[in-house]
Structure formats: C-alpha cells, structure tokens
C-alpha cells in the first residue's frame, strides 16, 4: 500500500477552475456579491455553462426554479433550464436525460430533502447525474435540502437546542454523492450541533459536516474541502471516538461521546478528507 503524505505543501492546494461539488448551508446571498452562486457558475463553465436547476425539494418549484434561472442568466450562463420534476416517472423522461447529457452544472434547490430523495433516488436521471459528477464531467451544487442529500446517510429532520439524544434526529438514506459525510445545514443559525452529534453517534465512521447559512463546503474530486462564504463549516470527526453510550440509553436520554475531534473552518480554510487534516488559508 503506498504511503500517504501527512504534510500538505502550499503548491498542492486545489485550483479554482475544475468541476466540484458545492454543499451550501442555505440562505446563500442571491442579491449582492453572490459569491457562492458565482463560484458555482464559474465551476460549471462560466459563460459556457449549461445549467440544470432541479427544484424538486420545494413546494413551489416553479417560483424557486425561476429565481435561480434568472440569477444564472444574469451571470451570463449560455443555457439554463428548470427541470420541474414532480413525479418519479419524470426521472425516466428522455428529454430531461438529454439535457443532463449536455449540461455542465446541476443545481439542487432547498425545500424538503425527503421529498427530493423520494422523487429522484434510483431514477435513471439521478443515476446519470451521479455518474457524470463522479467522472468529474459536471459541477454539482445543493443548497439546504439539496445539501442534506449529499451523503449516504442523511439527516431527514429533527429538533435543535437540546443535548445529544437519539430522539433529536431523524435519519434516512441520501443520494450518496459524497458517501463518507453526514451534512447538517443552517447549522449555527438554528443551533444544530447537538443534532449532528446525535447523527454521528450512530455512524462514527462518517464525517459530520455542519454548514452555516450563506456558507459553502466546496469539495474537490481529489479530496479537498474548501470553505467559501460568510459563516463557518464545522467538522466533527468521530473516527477515533473511544466511547459512547448511544446503544445503552433511552431515546430521549443524553448521549455520551468521548474523544471527538472538532474543527471550525471559515472562509478560505481547507480540509483534506483523506488526510483528515485542516489547512488554514494560504
């Protein structure tokens, strides 16, 4: 087995031009600097971008889809199309699949992550999106509910502001674009640290990623995570957890978690998933 480097030279920092996955904590700036949305537009090809907007998580898909379409058109995208999918059968629509073959970026809006997964999981359309993302052919972004679905295990709902306990979080299966993470969004804004800890207590092999509003964890294909935006990205690493009473206590009783590693990253900070190491802004 080849030896993995433990030091990360500045020359190895990720470039800003190739495709990526943008996991956005919700409420991203849509009016002023639009830094996160502009980064997605650039990574999708800039003036050559052909963007598919999927608002299926929303109860008002046309309204929210049109909003993002206007934003990306104002930025200068070559093509934008709203894929208004409201039925699983549409995930087999050849017209939608043809556009996915042509597009350079896919944007998943906010709403209800269970609704999004229910409509798109295991459809030919979503499988093709996943394949193109994994091959580095297109840039993917998801905000709020669109961020929650990124891992294999997904936080589907729950409460906030309490101590960690099993009843605090509802789990489901996500769309698995980045299987090794569990995402929570609107993170510090809605006091969701205990909810993420509750999720991680049952899946310590996963990396907990809590993303604040107007903040993005940008994942490169080579394992880099870069932080963009106004808030922070909280990383909870439980892979060396020495003890938890998670299986021994009642659903509403407090959970113990010993020997967690927590990183708080802000704009410009980086983290390497494979080396499990944060790197400050260079």
PDB file of C-alpha atoms in Angstrom:
ATOM      1  CA  UNK A   1       0.000   0.000   0.000  1.00  0.00           C
ATOM      2  CA  UNK A   2       1.508   3.395  -0.954  1.00  0.00           C
ATOM      3  CA  UNK A   3       2.363   5.730   1.900  1.00  0.00           C
ATOM      4  CA  UNK A   4       0.090   8.757   2.241  1.00  0.00           C
ATOM      5  CA  UNK A   5       1.724  12.136   2.745  1.00  0.00           C
ATOM      6  CA  UNK A   6       0.995  13.786   6.062  1.00  0.00           C
ATOM      7  CA  UNK A   7       2.269  17.233   5.079  1.00  0.00           C
ATOM      8  CA  UNK A   8       0.398  19.325   2.528  1.00  0.00           C
ATOM      9  CA  UNK A   9       2.625  21.720   0.562  1.00  0.00           C
ATOM     10  CA  UNK A  10       1.072  25.007  -0.476  1.00  0.00           C
ATOM     11  CA  UNK A  11       1.700  24.044  -4.108  1.00  0.00           C
ATOM     12  CA  UNK A  12      -0.788  21.188  -3.666  1.00  0.00           C
ATOM     13  CA  UNK A  13      -3.676  23.476  -2.772  1.00  0.00           C
ATOM     14  CA  UNK A  14      -6.689  22.925  -5.044  1.00  0.00           C
ATOM     15  CA  UNK A  15      -7.105  25.015  -8.195  1.00  0.00           C
ATOM     16  CA  UNK A  16     -10.280  27.031  -8.678  1.00  0.00           C
ATOM     17  CA  UNK A  17     -11.193  26.117 -12.244  1.00  0.00           C
ATOM     18  CA  UNK A  18     -12.192  22.441 -12.356  1.00  0.00           C
ATOM     19  CA  UNK A  19     -15.516  20.795 -11.573  1.00  0.00           C
ATOM     20  CA  UNK A  20     -16.509  20.346  -7.934  1.00  0.00           C
ATOM     21  CA  UNK A  21     -19.399  19.617  -5.570  1.00  0.00           C
ATOM     22  CA  UNK A  22     -20.718  22.659  -3.693  1.00  0.00           C
ATOM     23  CA  UNK A  23     -22.563  21.844  -0.473  1.00  0.00           C
ATOM     24  CA  UNK A  24     -24.327  25.033   0.636  1.00  0.00           C
ATOM     25  CA  UNK A  25     -25.796  25.634   4.093  1.00  0.00           C
ATOM     26  CA  UNK A  26     -28.842  27.517   2.778  1.00  0.00           C
ATOM     27  CA  UNK A  27     -29.842  31.190   2.547  1.00  0.00           C
ATOM     28  CA  UNK A  28     -26.925  31.928   0.216  1.00  0.00           C
ATOM     29  CA  UNK A  29     -26.592  35.514  -0.983  1.00  0.00           C
ATOM     30  CA  UNK A  30     -28.744  35.925  -4.095  1.00  0.00           C
ATOM     31  CA  UNK A  31     -28.650  39.726  -4.326  1.00  0.00           C
ATOM     32  CA  UNK A  32     -25.291  41.378  -3.598  1.00  0.00           C
ATOM     33  CA  UNK A  33     -21.918  39.681  -4.135  1.00  0.00           C
ATOM     34  CA  UNK A  34     -23.490  36.257  -4.807  1.00  0.00           C
ATOM     35  CA  UNK A  35     -20.065  34.742  -4.109  1.00  0.00           C
ATOM     36  CA  UNK A  36     -21.241  31.154  -3.692  1.00  0.00           C
ATOM     37  CA  UNK A  37     -23.597  31.167  -6.673  1.00  0.00           C
ATOM     38  CA  UNK A  38     -20.933  32.885  -8.761  1.00  0.00           C
ATOM     39  CA  UNK A  39     -18.434  30.177  -7.781  1.00  0.00           C
ATOM     40  CA  UNK A  40     -20.903  27.511  -8.929  1.00  0.00           C
ATOM     41  CA  UNK A  41     -21.412  29.365 -12.211  1.00  0.00           C
ATOM     42  CA  UNK A  42     -17.646  29.548 -12.769  1.00  0.00           C
ATOM     43  CA  UNK A  43     -17.080  25.885 -11.894  1.00  0.00           C
ATOM     44  CA  UNK A  44     -19.908  24.953 -14.282  1.00  0.00           C
ATOM     45  CA  UNK A  45     -18.162  26.724 -17.142  1.00  0.00           C
ATOM     46  CA  UNK A  46     -18.888  30.435 -16.702  1.00  0.00           C
ATOM     47  CA  UNK A  47     -20.104  31.973 -19.951  1.00  0.00           C
ATOM     48  CA  UNK A  48     -20.088  28.469 -21.487  1.00  0.00           C
ATOM     49  CA  UNK A  49     -22.180  26.982 -18.669  1.00  0.00           C
ATOM     50  CA  UNK A  50     -25.276  24.913 -19.414  1.00  0.00           C
ATOM     51  CA  UNK A  51     -27.064  24.641 -16.077  1.00  0.00           C
ATOM     52  CA  UNK A  52     -29.869  22.333 -14.984  1.00  0.00           C
ATOM     53  CA  UNK A  53     -31.855  23.607 -11.991  1.00  0.00           C
ATOM     54  CA  UNK A  54     -33.775  20.926 -10.096  1.00  0.00           C
ATOM     55  CA  UNK A  55     -36.278  22.494  -7.641  1.00  0.00           C
ATOM     56  CA  UNK A  56     -37.987  19.212  -6.719  1.00  0.00           C
ATOM     57  CA  UNK A  57     -37.393  19.670  -2.975  1.00  0.00           C
ATOM     58  CA  UNK A  58     -39.529  22.814  -2.987  1.00  0.00           C
ATOM     59  CA  UNK A  59     -43.291  23.092  -2.564  1.00  0.00           C
ATOM     60  CA  UNK A  60     -43.113  25.986  -5.054  1.00  0.00           C
ATOM     61  CA  UNK A  61     -40.736  24.550  -7.645  1.00  0.00           C
ATOM     62  CA  UNK A  62     -41.511  26.955 -10.480  1.00  0.00           C
ATOM     63  CA  UNK A  63     -41.103  30.027  -8.268  1.00  0.00           C
ATOM     64  CA  UNK A  64     -37.768  28.966  -6.823  1.00  0.00           C
ATOM     65  CA  UNK A  65     -36.560  27.479 -10.099  1.00  0.00           C
ATOM     66  CA  UNK A  66     -37.262  30.709 -11.972  1.00  0.00           C
ATOM     67  CA  UNK A  67     -35.369  32.681  -9.304  1.00  0.00           C
ATOM     68  CA  UNK A  68     -32.163  30.683  -9.793  1.00  0.00           C
ATOM     69  CA  UNK A  69     -32.622  30.632 -13.566  1.00  0.00           C
ATOM     70  CA  UNK A  70     -32.729  34.433 -13.610  1.00  0.00           C
ATOM     71  CA  UNK A  71     -29.612  34.650 -11.429  1.00  0.00           C
ATOM     72  CA  UNK A  72     -27.522  32.336 -13.614  1.00  0.00           C
ATOM     73  CA  UNK A  73     -28.752  34.007 -16.802  1.00  0.00           C
ATOM     74  CA  UNK A  74     -27.744  37.403 -15.385  1.00  0.00           C
ATOM     75  CA  UNK A  75     -24.281  35.969 -14.686  1.00  0.00           C
ATOM     76  CA  UNK A  76     -24.023  35.020 -18.357  1.00  0.00           C
ATOM     77  CA  UNK A  77     -24.639  31.266 -18.498  1.00  0.00           C
ATOM     78  CA  UNK A  78     -25.043  30.027 -22.073  1.00  0.00           C
ATOM     79  CA  UNK A  79     -28.094  27.864 -21.259  1.00  0.00           C
ATOM     80  CA  UNK A  80     -30.244  27.358 -18.176  1.00  0.00           C
ATOM     81  CA  UNK A  81     -33.195  25.040 -17.801  1.00  0.00           C
ATOM     82  CA  UNK A  82     -35.502  24.272 -14.871  1.00  0.00           C
ATOM     83  CA  UNK A  83     -36.234  20.538 -14.653  1.00  0.00           C
ATOM     84  CA  UNK A  84     -39.630  20.698 -12.950  1.00  0.00           C
ATOM     85  CA  UNK A  85     -39.823  17.098 -11.708  1.00  0.00           C
ATOM     86  CA  UNK A  86     -42.906  16.366  -9.616  1.00  0.00           C
ATOM     87  CA  UNK A  87     -43.345  12.646 -10.313  1.00  0.00           C
ATOM     88  CA  UNK A  88     -40.895   9.744 -10.251  1.00  0.00           C
ATOM     89  CA  UNK A  89     -41.839   8.834 -13.820  1.00  0.00           C
ATOM     90  CA  UNK A  90     -40.264  12.102 -14.947  1.00  0.00           C
ATOM     91  CA  UNK A  91     -36.926  10.723 -13.774  1.00  0.00           C
ATOM     92  CA  UNK A  92     -37.126   8.492 -16.872  1.00  0.00           C
ATOM     93  CA  UNK A  93     -38.030  11.338 -19.247  1.00  0.00           C
ATOM     94  CA  UNK A  94     -35.684  11.194 -22.310  1.00  0.00           C
ATOM     95  CA  UNK A  95     -35.949  14.988 -22.702  1.00  0.00           C
ATOM     96  CA  UNK A  96     -34.598  15.604 -19.193  1.00  0.00           C
ATOM     97  CA  UNK A  97     -31.938  12.937 -19.635  1.00  0.00           C
ATOM     98  CA  UNK A  98     -30.784  14.500 -22.902  1.00  0.00           C
ATOM     99  CA  UNK A  99     -30.328  17.862 -21.206  1.00  0.00           C
ATOM    100  CA  UNK A 100     -28.320  16.242 -18.376  1.00  0.00           C
ATOM    101  CA  UNK A 101     -26.021  14.771 -21.047  1.00  0.00           C
ATOM    102  CA  UNK A 102     -25.443  18.273 -22.426  1.00  0.00           C
ATOM    103  CA  UNK A 103     -25.242  20.299 -19.228  1.00  0.00           C
ATOM    104  CA  UNK A 104     -22.112  21.364 -17.360  1.00  0.00           C
ATOM    105  CA  UNK A 105     -23.700  22.026 -13.961  1.00  0.00           C
ATOM    106  CA  UNK A 106     -26.644  20.826 -11.857  1.00  0.00           C
ATOM    107  CA  UNK A 107     -28.142  22.908  -9.038  1.00  0.00           C
ATOM    108  CA  UNK A 108     -30.423  21.315  -6.401  1.00  0.00           C
ATOM    109  CA  UNK A 109     -32.553  23.861  -4.534  1.00  0.00           C
ATOM    110  CA  UNK A 110     -33.800  23.882  -0.952  1.00  0.00           C
ATOM    111  CA  UNK A 111     -37.057  22.556   0.425  1.00  0.00           C
ATOM    112  CA  UNK A 112     -37.696  19.086   1.845  1.00  0.00           C
ATOM    113  CA  UNK A 113     -34.850  16.578   1.471  1.00  0.00           C
ATOM    114  CA  UNK A 114     -37.203  13.604   1.873  1.00  0.00           C
ATOM    115  CA  UNK A 115     -39.312  14.903  -0.993  1.00  0.00           C
ATOM    116  CA  UNK A 116     -36.216  15.346  -3.153  1.00  0.00           C
ATOM    117  CA  UNK A 117     -34.967  11.813  -2.469  1.00  0.00           C
ATOM    118  CA  UNK A 118     -38.445  10.342  -2.875  1.00  0.00           C
ATOM    119  CA  UNK A 119     -38.763  11.827  -6.355  1.00  0.00           C
ATOM    120  CA  UNK A 120     -35.254  11.204  -7.656  1.00  0.00           C
ATOM    121  CA  UNK A 121     -33.483   8.374  -5.801  1.00  0.00           C
ATOM    122  CA  UNK A 122     -32.667   5.418  -8.088  1.00  0.00           C
ATOM    123  CA  UNK A 123     -34.134   7.073 -11.190  1.00  0.00           C
ATOM    124  CA  UNK A 124     -32.184   6.923 -14.471  1.00  0.00           C
ATOM    125  CA  UNK A 125     -31.878  10.721 -14.363  1.00  0.00           C
ATOM    126  CA  UNK A 126     -30.265  10.781 -10.927  1.00  0.00           C
ATOM    127  CA  UNK A 127     -28.007   7.832 -11.728  1.00  0.00           C
ATOM    128  CA  UNK A 128     -26.725   9.685 -14.774  1.00  0.00           C
ATOM    129  CA  UNK A 129     -26.159  12.860 -12.771  1.00  0.00           C
ATOM    130  CA  UNK A 130     -24.209  10.820 -10.200  1.00  0.00           C
ATOM    131  CA  UNK A 131     -22.140   9.172 -12.915  1.00  0.00           C
ATOM    132  CA  UNK A 132     -21.203  12.460 -14.548  1.00  0.00           C
ATOM    133  CA  UNK A 133     -20.364  14.030 -11.171  1.00  0.00           C
ATOM    134  CA  UNK A 134     -18.159  11.079 -10.211  1.00  0.00           C
ATOM    135  CA  UNK A 135     -16.349  11.290 -13.548  1.00  0.00           C
ATOM    136  CA  UNK A 136     -15.669  14.988 -12.962  1.00  0.00           C
ATOM    137  CA  UNK A 137     -17.652  15.941 -16.049  1.00  0.00           C
ATOM    138  CA  UNK A 138     -20.090  18.341 -14.354  1.00  0.00           C
ATOM    139  CA  UNK A 139     -20.262  20.570 -11.285  1.00  0.00           C
ATOM    140  CA  UNK A 140     -22.985  19.823  -8.734  1.00  0.00           C
ATOM    141  CA  UNK A 141     -24.391  22.202  -6.112  1.00  0.00           C
ATOM    142  CA  UNK A 142     -27.057  21.692  -3.481  1.00  0.00           C
ATOM    143  CA  UNK A 143     -28.375  24.237  -1.010  1.00  0.00           C
ATOM    144  CA  UNK A 144     -30.224  23.483   2.256  1.00  0.00           C
ATOM    145  CA  UNK A 145     -32.239  20.328   1.431  1.00  0.00           C
ATOM    146  CA  UNK A 146     -30.050  19.986  -1.652  1.00  0.00           C
ATOM    147  CA  UNK A 147     -27.053  19.859   0.708  1.00  0.00           C
ATOM    148  CA  UNK A 148     -28.600  17.386   3.140  1.00  0.00           C
ATOM    149  CA  UNK A 149     -28.873  14.685   0.464  1.00  0.00           C
ATOM    150  CA  UNK A 150     -25.142  14.634  -0.356  1.00  0.00           C
ATOM    151  CA  UNK A 151     -24.153  11.777   1.983  1.00  0.00           C
ATOM    152  CA  UNK A 152     -25.228   8.151   2.047  1.00  0.00           C
ATOM    153  CA  UNK A 153     -26.741   8.739   5.486  1.00  0.00           C
ATOM    154  CA  UNK A 154     -28.989  11.815   5.560  1.00  0.00           C
ATOM    155  CA  UNK A 155     -30.440  13.929   8.342  1.00  0.00           C
ATOM    156  CA  UNK A 156     -34.094  13.998   7.335  1.00  0.00           C
ATOM    157  CA  UNK A 157     -35.352  16.131  10.218  1.00  0.00           C
ATOM    158  CA  UNK A 158     -35.389  16.549  13.976  1.00  0.00           C
ATOM    159  CA  UNK A 159     -35.048  19.195  16.651  1.00  0.00           C
ATOM    160  CA  UNK A 160     -32.376  21.594  17.862  1.00  0.00           C
ATOM    161  CA  UNK A 161     -31.123  23.235  21.018  1.00  0.00           C
ATOM    162  CA  UNK A 162     -31.062  20.145  23.243  1.00  0.00           C
ATOM    163  CA  UNK A 163     -28.284  17.830  24.401  1.00  0.00           C
ATOM    164  CA  UNK A 164     -27.470  14.976  22.001  1.00  0.00           C
ATOM    165  CA  UNK A 165     -30.025  12.152  22.125  1.00  0.00           C
ATOM    166  CA  UNK A 166     -31.422   9.622  19.677  1.00  0.00           C
ATOM    167  CA  UNK A 167     -34.851  11.268  19.509  1.00  0.00           C
ATOM    168  CA  UNK A 168     -33.271  14.537  18.380  1.00  0.00           C
ATOM    169  CA  UNK A 169     -32.598  13.390  14.819  1.00  0.00           C
ATOM    170  CA  UNK A 170     -34.457  11.501  12.095  1.00  0.00           C
ATOM    171  CA  UNK A 171     -32.182   9.662   9.666  1.00  0.00           C
ATOM    172  CA  UNK A 172     -32.797   8.411   6.118  1.00  0.00           C
ATOM    173  CA  UNK A 173     -30.782   7.388   3.070  1.00  0.00           C
ATOM    174  CA  UNK A 174     -29.487  10.250   0.937  1.00  0.00           C
ATOM    175  CA  UNK A 175     -28.333  10.345  -2.678  1.00  0.00           C
ATOM    176  CA  UNK A 176     -24.730   9.453  -1.827  1.00  0.00           C
ATOM    177  CA  UNK A 177     -22.693  11.898  -3.898  1.00  0.00           C
ATOM    178  CA  UNK A 178     -20.167  12.095  -1.029  1.00  0.00           C
ATOM    179  CA  UNK A 179     -20.949   8.893   0.899  1.00  0.00           C
ATOM    180  CA  UNK A 180     -18.495   9.446   3.747  1.00  0.00           C
ATOM    181  CA  UNK A 181     -20.180  12.580   5.128  1.00  0.00           C
ATOM    182  CA  UNK A 182     -23.350  13.458   7.042  1.00  0.00           C
ATOM    183  CA  UNK A 183     -24.468  17.031   6.376  1.00  0.00           C
ATOM    184  CA  UNK A 184     -26.497  19.398   8.530  1.00  0.00           C
ATOM    185  CA  UNK A 185     -27.354  22.859   7.186  1.00  0.00           C
ATOM    186  CA  UNK A 186     -28.457  26.252   8.602  1.00  0.00           C
ATOM    187  CA  UNK A 187     -26.075  24.960  11.246  1.00  0.00           C
ATOM    188  CA  UNK A 188     -25.169  27.562  13.874  1.00  0.00           C
ATOM    189  CA  UNK A 189     -28.098  29.702  12.718  1.00  0.00           C
ATOM    190  CA  UNK A 190     -30.523  27.042  14.010  1.00  0.00           C
ATOM    191  CA  UNK A 191     -28.367  25.629  16.818  1.00  0.00           C
ATOM    192  CA  UNK A 192     -27.980  22.176  15.267  1.00  0.00           C
ATOM    193  CA  UNK A 193     -24.713  20.974  16.814  1.00  0.00           C
ATOM    194  CA  UNK A 194     -26.486  18.510  19.123  1.00  0.00           C
ATOM    195  CA  UNK A 195     -28.487  17.178  16.172  1.00  0.00           C
ATOM    196  CA  UNK A 196     -25.330  16.491  14.172  1.00  0.00           C
ATOM    197  CA  UNK A 197     -23.662  14.859  17.189  1.00  0.00           C
ATOM    198  CA  UNK A 198     -26.724  12.657  17.636  1.00  0.00           C
ATOM    199  CA  UNK A 199     -26.451  11.551  13.998  1.00  0.00           C
ATOM    200  CA  UNK A 200     -22.723  10.915  14.249  1.00  0.00           C
ATOM    201  CA  UNK A 201     -23.109   8.876  17.446  1.00  0.00           C
ATOM    202  CA  UNK A 202     -24.750   6.120  15.408  1.00  0.00           C
ATOM    203  CA  UNK A 203     -22.428   6.480  12.401  1.00  0.00           C
ATOM    204  CA  UNK A 204     -18.972   7.322  13.799  1.00  0.00           C
ATOM    205  CA  UNK A 205     -17.307   6.142  10.596  1.00  0.00           C
ATOM    206  CA  UNK A 206     -18.854   9.138   8.783  1.00  0.00           C
ATOM    207  CA  UNK A 207     -17.584  12.716   8.941  1.00  0.00           C
ATOM    208  CA  UNK A 208     -20.099  15.227  10.305  1.00  0.00           C
ATOM    209  CA  UNK A 209     -20.282  18.446   8.274  1.00  0.00           C
ATOM    210  CA  UNK A 210     -22.296  21.348   9.733  1.00  0.00           C
ATOM    211  CA  UNK A 211     -22.646  24.278   7.307  1.00  0.00           C
ATOM    212  CA  UNK A 212     -23.841  27.741   8.289  1.00  0.00           C
ATOM    213  CA  UNK A 213     -26.122  29.881   6.140  1.00  0.00           C
ATOM    214  CA  UNK A 214     -24.511  31.732   3.218  1.00  0.00           C
ATOM    215  CA  UNK A 215     -21.596  29.320   3.541  1.00  0.00           C
ATOM    216  CA  UNK A 216     -20.374  26.566   1.265  1.00  0.00           C
ATOM    217  CA  UNK A 217     -18.188  23.493   1.678  1.00  0.00           C
ATOM    218  CA  UNK A 218     -16.698  23.068  -1.783  1.00  0.00           C
ATOM    219  CA  UNK A 219     -15.487  19.501  -2.370  1.00  0.00           C
ATOM    220  CA  UNK A 220     -12.813  18.852  -4.971  1.00  0.00           C
ATOM    221  CA  UNK A 221     -12.522  15.492  -6.701  1.00  0.00           C
ATOM    222  CA  UNK A 222      -9.081  14.888  -5.131  1.00  0.00           C
ATOM    223  CA  UNK A 223     -10.333  15.066  -1.537  1.00  0.00           C
ATOM    224  CA  UNK A 224     -10.003  18.755  -0.764  1.00  0.00           C
ATOM    225  CA  UNK A 225     -12.748  20.702   1.010  1.00  0.00           C
ATOM    226  CA  UNK A 226     -12.588  24.483   0.710  1.00  0.00           C
ATOM    227  CA  UNK A 227     -14.783  26.919   2.682  1.00  0.00           C
ATOM    228  CA  UNK A 228     -16.491  29.840   0.939  1.00  0.00           C
ATOM    229  CA  UNK A 229     -18.899  32.402   2.391  1.00  0.00           C
ATOM    230  CA  UNK A 230     -19.783  34.403   5.485  1.00  0.00           C
ATOM    231  CA  UNK A 231     -20.087  31.689   8.149  1.00  0.00           C
ATOM    232  CA  UNK A 232     -18.265  28.552   9.192  1.00  0.00           C
ATOM    233  CA  UNK A 233     -18.120  24.865   8.361  1.00  0.00           C
ATOM    234  CA  UNK A 234     -17.964  22.642  11.449  1.00  0.00           C
ATOM    235  CA  UNK A 235     -16.324  19.252  11.003  1.00  0.00           C
ATOM    236  CA  UNK A 236     -16.990  16.550  13.598  1.00  0.00           C
ATOM    237  CA  UNK A 237     -14.572  13.626  13.306  1.00  0.00           C
ATOM    238  CA  UNK A 238     -15.645  10.667  15.466  1.00  0.00           C
ATOM    239  CA  UNK A 239     -13.427   8.072  13.832  1.00  0.00           C
ATOM    240  CA  UNK A 240     -11.252   7.876  16.972  1.00  0.00           C
ATOM    241  CA  UNK A 241     -14.190   8.056  19.374  1.00  0.00           C
ATOM    242  CA  UNK A 242     -13.270   5.986  22.440  1.00  0.00           C
ATOM    243  CA  UNK A 243     -16.728   5.594  23.991  1.00  0.00           C
ATOM    244  CA  UNK A 244     -20.419   6.270  23.511  1.00  0.00           C
ATOM    245  CA  UNK A 245     -23.428   5.075  25.475  1.00  0.00           C
ATOM    246  CA  UNK A 246     -25.649   5.557  22.410  1.00  0.00           C
ATOM    247  CA  UNK A 247     -26.932   1.969  22.383  1.00  0.00           C
ATOM    248  CA  UNK A 248     -27.429   1.789  26.148  1.00  0.00           C
ATOM    249  CA  UNK A 249     -29.649   4.776  26.927  1.00  0.00           C
ATOM    250  CA  UNK A 250     -33.273   5.604  26.176  1.00  0.00           C
ATOM    251  CA  UNK A 251     -34.243   7.627  23.106  1.00  0.00           C
ATOM    252  CA  UNK A 252     -34.521  10.923  24.994  1.00  0.00           C
ATOM    253  CA  UNK A 253     -31.614  10.409  27.407  1.00  0.00           C
ATOM    254  CA  UNK A 254     -28.300  12.258  26.880  1.00  0.00           C
ATOM    255  CA  UNK A 255     -25.647  10.593  24.749  1.00  0.00           C
ATOM    256  CA  UNK A 256     -22.001  10.491  25.824  1.00  0.00           C
ATOM    257  CA  UNK A 257     -19.336  10.815  23.114  1.00  0.00           C
ATOM    258  CA  UNK A 258     -15.678  10.657  24.154  1.00  0.00           C
ATOM    259  CA  UNK A 259     -12.608  11.736  22.203  1.00  0.00           C
ATOM    260  CA  UNK A 260     -14.239  13.584  19.322  1.00  0.00           C
ATOM    261  CA  UNK A 261     -12.201  15.869  17.107  1.00  0.00           C
ATOM    262  CA  UNK A 262     -13.908  19.117  16.054  1.00  0.00           C
ATOM    263  CA  UNK A 263     -12.680  21.666  13.514  1.00  0.00           C
ATOM    264  CA  UNK A 264     -14.263  25.065  12.834  1.00  0.00           C
ATOM    265  CA  UNK A 265     -13.317  26.339   9.386  1.00  0.00           C
ATOM    266  CA  UNK A 266     -14.003  29.790   7.957  1.00  0.00           C
ATOM    267  CA  UNK A 267     -13.660  31.419   4.544  1.00  0.00           C
ATOM    268  CA  UNK A 268     -10.536  30.256   2.742  1.00  0.00           C
ATOM    269  CA  UNK A 269      -9.735  27.392   5.107  1.00  0.00           C
ATOM    270  CA  UNK A 270      -9.201  23.936   3.665  1.00  0.00           C
ATOM    271  CA  UNK A 271      -9.573  20.376   4.890  1.00  0.00           C
ATOM    272  CA  UNK A 272      -8.323  17.173   3.310  1.00  0.00           C
ATOM    273  CA  UNK A 273     -10.766  14.275   3.633  1.00  0.00           C
ATOM    274  CA  UNK A 274      -8.154  11.568   3.088  1.00  0.00           C
ATOM    275  CA  UNK A 275      -5.503  13.013   5.397  1.00  0.00           C
ATOM    276  CA  UNK A 276      -8.166  14.121   7.928  1.00  0.00           C
ATOM    277  CA  UNK A 277      -6.315  17.383   8.335  1.00  0.00           C
ATOM    278  CA  UNK A 278      -7.353  21.055   8.250  1.00  0.00           C
ATOM    279  CA  UNK A 279      -5.163  23.639   6.498  1.00  0.00           C
ATOM    280  CA  UNK A 280      -5.529  27.391   7.154  1.00  0.00           C
ATOM    281  CA  UNK A 281      -5.915  29.911   4.386  1.00  0.00           C
ATOM    282  CA  UNK A 282      -2.624  30.335   2.494  1.00  0.00           C
TER     283      UNK A 282
END
